[in-house]
PDB file of C-alpha atoms in Angstrom:
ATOM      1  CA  UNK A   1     131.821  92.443  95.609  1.00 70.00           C
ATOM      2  CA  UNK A   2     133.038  92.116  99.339  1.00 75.00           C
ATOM      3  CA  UNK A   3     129.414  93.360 100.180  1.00 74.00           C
ATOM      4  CA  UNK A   4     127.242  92.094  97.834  1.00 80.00           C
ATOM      5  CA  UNK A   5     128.903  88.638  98.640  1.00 85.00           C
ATOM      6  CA  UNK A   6     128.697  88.831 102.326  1.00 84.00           C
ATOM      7  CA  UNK A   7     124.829  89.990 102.341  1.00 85.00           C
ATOM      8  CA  UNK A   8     123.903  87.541  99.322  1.00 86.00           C
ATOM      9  CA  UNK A   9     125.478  84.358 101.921  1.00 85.00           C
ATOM     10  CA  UNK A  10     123.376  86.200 104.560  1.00 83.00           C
ATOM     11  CA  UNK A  11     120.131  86.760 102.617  1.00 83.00           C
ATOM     12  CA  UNK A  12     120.148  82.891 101.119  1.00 82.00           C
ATOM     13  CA  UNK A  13     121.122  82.072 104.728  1.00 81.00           C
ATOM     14  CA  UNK A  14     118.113  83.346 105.629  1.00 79.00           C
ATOM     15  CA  UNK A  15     116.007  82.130 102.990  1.00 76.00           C
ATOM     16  CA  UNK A  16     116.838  78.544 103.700  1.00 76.00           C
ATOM     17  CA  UNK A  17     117.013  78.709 107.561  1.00 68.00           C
ATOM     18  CA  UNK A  18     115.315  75.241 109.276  1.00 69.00           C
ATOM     19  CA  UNK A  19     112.224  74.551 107.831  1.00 76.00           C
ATOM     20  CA  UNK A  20     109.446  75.580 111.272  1.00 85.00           C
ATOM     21  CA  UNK A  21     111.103  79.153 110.972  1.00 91.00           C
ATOM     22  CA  UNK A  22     108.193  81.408 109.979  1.00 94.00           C
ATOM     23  CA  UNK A  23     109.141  83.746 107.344  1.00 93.00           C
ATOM     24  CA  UNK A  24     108.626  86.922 109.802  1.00 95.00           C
ATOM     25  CA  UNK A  25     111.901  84.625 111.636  1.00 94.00           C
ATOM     26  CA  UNK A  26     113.850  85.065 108.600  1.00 93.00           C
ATOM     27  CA  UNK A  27     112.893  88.537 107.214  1.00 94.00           C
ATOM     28  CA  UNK A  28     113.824  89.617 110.788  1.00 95.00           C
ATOM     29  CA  UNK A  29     117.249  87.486 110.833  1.00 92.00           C
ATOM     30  CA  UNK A  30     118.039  88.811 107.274  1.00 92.00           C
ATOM     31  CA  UNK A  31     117.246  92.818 108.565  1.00 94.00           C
ATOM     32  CA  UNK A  32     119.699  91.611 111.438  1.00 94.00           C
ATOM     33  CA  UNK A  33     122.454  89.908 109.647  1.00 92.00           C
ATOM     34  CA  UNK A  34     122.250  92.942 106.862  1.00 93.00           C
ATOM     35  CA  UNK A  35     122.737  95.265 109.615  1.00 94.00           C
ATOM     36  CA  UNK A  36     125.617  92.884 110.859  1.00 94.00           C
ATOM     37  CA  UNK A  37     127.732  93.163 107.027  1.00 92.00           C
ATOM     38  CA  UNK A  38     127.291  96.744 107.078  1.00 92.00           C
ATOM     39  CA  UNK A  39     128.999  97.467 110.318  1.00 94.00           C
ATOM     40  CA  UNK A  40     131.730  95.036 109.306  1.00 92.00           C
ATOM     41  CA  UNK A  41     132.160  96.325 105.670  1.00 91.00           C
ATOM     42  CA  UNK A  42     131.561 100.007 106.244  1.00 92.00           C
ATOM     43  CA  UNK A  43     133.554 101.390 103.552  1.00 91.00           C
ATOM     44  CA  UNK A  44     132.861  99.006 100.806  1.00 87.00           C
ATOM     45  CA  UNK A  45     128.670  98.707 101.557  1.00 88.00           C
ATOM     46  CA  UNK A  46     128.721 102.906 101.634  1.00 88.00           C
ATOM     47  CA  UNK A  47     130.669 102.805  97.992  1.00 86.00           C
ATOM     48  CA  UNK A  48     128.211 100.180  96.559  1.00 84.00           C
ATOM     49  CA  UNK A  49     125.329 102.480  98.125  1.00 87.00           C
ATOM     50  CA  UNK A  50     127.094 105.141  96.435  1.00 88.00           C
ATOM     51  CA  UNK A  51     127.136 103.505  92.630  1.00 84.00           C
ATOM     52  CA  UNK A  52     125.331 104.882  89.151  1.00 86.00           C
ATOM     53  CA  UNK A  53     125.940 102.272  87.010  1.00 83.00           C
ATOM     54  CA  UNK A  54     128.249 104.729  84.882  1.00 87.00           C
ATOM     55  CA  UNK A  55     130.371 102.109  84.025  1.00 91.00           C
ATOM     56  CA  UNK A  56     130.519  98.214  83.322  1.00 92.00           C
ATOM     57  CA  UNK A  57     131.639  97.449  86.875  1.00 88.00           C
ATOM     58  CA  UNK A  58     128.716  99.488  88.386  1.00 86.00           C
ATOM     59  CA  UNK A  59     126.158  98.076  86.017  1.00 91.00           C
ATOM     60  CA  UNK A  60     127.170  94.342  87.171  1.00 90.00           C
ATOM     61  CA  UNK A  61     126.465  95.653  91.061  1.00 86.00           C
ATOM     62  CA  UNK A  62     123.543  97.241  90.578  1.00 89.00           C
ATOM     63  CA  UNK A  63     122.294  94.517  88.966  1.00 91.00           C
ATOM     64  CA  UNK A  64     123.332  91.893  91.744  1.00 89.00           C
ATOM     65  CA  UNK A  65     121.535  94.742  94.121  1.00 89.00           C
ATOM     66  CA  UNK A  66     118.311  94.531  92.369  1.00 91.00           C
ATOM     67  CA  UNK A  67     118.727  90.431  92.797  1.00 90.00           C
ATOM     68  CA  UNK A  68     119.202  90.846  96.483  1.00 90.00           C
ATOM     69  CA  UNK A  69     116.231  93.703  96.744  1.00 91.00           C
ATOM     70  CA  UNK A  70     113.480  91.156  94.671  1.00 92.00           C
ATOM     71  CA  UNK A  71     114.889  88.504  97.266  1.00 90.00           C
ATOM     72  CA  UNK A  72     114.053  90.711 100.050  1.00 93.00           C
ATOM     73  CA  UNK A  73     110.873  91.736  98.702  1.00 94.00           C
ATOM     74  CA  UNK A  74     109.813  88.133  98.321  1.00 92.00           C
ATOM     75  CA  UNK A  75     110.697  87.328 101.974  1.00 93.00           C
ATOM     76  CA  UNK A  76     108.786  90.109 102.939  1.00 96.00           C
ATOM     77  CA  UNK A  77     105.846  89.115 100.743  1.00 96.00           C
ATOM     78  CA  UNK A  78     105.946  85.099 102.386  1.00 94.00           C
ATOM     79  CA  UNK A  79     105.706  87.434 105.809  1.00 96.00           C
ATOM     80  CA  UNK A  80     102.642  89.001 104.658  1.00 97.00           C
ATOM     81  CA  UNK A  81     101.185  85.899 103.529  1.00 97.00           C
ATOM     82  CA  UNK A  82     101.138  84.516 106.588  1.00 96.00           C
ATOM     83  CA  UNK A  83     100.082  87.288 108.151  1.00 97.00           C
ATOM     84  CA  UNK A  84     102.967  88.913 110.258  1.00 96.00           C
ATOM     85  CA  UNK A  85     102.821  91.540 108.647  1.00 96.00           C
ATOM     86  CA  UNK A  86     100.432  94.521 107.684  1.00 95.00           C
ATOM     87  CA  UNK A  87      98.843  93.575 104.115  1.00 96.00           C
ATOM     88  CA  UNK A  88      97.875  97.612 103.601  1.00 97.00           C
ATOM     89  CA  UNK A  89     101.529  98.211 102.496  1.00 96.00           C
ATOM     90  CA  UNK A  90     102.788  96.876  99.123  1.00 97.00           C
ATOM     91  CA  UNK A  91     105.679  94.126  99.602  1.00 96.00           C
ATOM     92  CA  UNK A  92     108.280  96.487  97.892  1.00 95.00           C
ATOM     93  CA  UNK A  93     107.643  99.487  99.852  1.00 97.00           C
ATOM     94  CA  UNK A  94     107.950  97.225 103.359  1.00 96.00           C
ATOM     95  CA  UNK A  95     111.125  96.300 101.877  1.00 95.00           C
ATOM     96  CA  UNK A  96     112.713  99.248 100.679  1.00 95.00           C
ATOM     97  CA  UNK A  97     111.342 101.275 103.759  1.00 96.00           C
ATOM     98  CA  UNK A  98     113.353  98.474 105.814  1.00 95.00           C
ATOM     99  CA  UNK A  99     116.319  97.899 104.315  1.00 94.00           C
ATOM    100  CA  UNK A 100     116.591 101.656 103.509  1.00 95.00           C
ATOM    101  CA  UNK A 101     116.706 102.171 107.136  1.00 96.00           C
ATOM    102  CA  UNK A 102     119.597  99.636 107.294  1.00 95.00           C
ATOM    103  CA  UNK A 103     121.355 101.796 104.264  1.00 93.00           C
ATOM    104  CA  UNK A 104     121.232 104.610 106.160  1.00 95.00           C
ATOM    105  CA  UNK A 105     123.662 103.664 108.703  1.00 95.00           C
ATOM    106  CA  UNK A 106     126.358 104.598 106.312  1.00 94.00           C
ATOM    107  CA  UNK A 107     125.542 108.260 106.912  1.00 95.00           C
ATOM    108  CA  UNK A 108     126.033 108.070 110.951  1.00 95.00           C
ATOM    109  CA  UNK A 109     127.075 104.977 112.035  1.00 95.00           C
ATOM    110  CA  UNK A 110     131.071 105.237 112.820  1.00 93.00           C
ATOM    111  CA  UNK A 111     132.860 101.875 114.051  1.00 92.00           C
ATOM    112  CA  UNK A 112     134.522 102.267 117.631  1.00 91.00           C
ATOM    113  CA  UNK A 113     131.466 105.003 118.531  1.00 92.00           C
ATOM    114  CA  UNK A 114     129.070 104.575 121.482  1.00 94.00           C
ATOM    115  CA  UNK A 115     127.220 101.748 119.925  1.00 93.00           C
ATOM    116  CA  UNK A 116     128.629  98.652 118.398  1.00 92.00           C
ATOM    117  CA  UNK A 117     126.932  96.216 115.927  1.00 93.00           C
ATOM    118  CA  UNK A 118     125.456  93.686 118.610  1.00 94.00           C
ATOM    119  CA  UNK A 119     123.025  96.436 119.981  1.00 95.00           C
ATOM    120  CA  UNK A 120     122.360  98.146 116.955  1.00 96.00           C
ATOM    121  CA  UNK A 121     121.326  95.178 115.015  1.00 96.00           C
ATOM    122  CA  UNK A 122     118.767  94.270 117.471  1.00 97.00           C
ATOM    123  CA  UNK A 123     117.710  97.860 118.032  1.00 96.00           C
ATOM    124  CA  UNK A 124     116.717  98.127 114.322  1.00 97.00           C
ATOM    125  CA  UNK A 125     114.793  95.069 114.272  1.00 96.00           C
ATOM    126  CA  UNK A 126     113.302  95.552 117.509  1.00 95.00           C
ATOM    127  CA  UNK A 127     112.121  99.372 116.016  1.00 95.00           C
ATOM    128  CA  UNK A 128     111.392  97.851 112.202  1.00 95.00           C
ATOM    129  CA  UNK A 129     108.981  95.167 113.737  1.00 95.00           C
ATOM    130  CA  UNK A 130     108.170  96.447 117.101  1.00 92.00           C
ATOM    131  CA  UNK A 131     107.721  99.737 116.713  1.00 91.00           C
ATOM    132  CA  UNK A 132     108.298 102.913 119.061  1.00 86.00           C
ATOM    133  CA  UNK A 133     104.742 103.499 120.731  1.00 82.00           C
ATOM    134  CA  UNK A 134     104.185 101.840 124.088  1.00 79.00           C
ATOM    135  CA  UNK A 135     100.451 101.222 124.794  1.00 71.00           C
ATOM    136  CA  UNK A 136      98.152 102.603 127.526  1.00 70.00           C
ATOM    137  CA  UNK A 137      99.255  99.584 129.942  1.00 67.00           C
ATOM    138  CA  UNK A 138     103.225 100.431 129.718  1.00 65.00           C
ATOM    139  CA  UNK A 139     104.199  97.309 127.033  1.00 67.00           C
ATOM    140  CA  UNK A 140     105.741  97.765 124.357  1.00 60.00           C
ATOM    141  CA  UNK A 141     103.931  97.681 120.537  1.00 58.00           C
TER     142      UNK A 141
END
């Protein structure tokens, strides 16, 4: 619950941020803020990664996961429509491509380590919606 609860505030956070703020604004803030919870809840965020739904308990988070994931995937969707985004690649697969990359932290990431949760959660959005490649004139994208 501690990390389903602190991603759902973040996620409807960024849902209902000022209205101006494109929806690329808040898909980014929401890949930034989920990076955020995840450094601060560490052990709880890699147990709910970790659940089967072979009980009641995990049946209940999994389905408050797939609430948050067709959130996500509607954010991205609203990005798409207004054409920040590529349109070649389904809504779901953006999503689960980006906030798989966010999951994944739970395999390396180790608090106190050489990089803390104010560069990486930048660094992923800057590589999520930037990209690596640099073009022929030195800029980046």
């Amino acid at each position: 619950d501690e990390a389903l609860g602190g991603l759902t505030v973040a996620l409807d956070a960024a849902t209902d941020e000022a209205p101006g703020t494109s929806a690329y604004q808040r898909l980014r803030t929401a890949v930034e803020q989920s990076v955020r919870i995840l450094v601060d809840h560490l052990p709880a965020v890699t147990l709910l990664l970790r659940v089967r739904g072979n009980s009641d308990v995990e049946l209940a988070a999994l389905k408050r996961r797939r609430v948050i994931d067709d959130k996500l995937t509607l954010l991205v969707s609203d990005a798409v429509a207004e054409g920040a985004l590529r349109d070649d690649i389904a809504p779901d697969l953006i999503s689960r491509l980006l906030f798989g990359t966010v999951n994944s932290l739970v395999e390396w990431y180790r608090p106190g380590g050489p990089v803390d949760a104010d560069v990486l959660a930048p660094t992923i959005a800057s590589l999520a919606f930037d990209g690596l490649a640099v073009s022929e004139g030195g800029e980046l994208g």
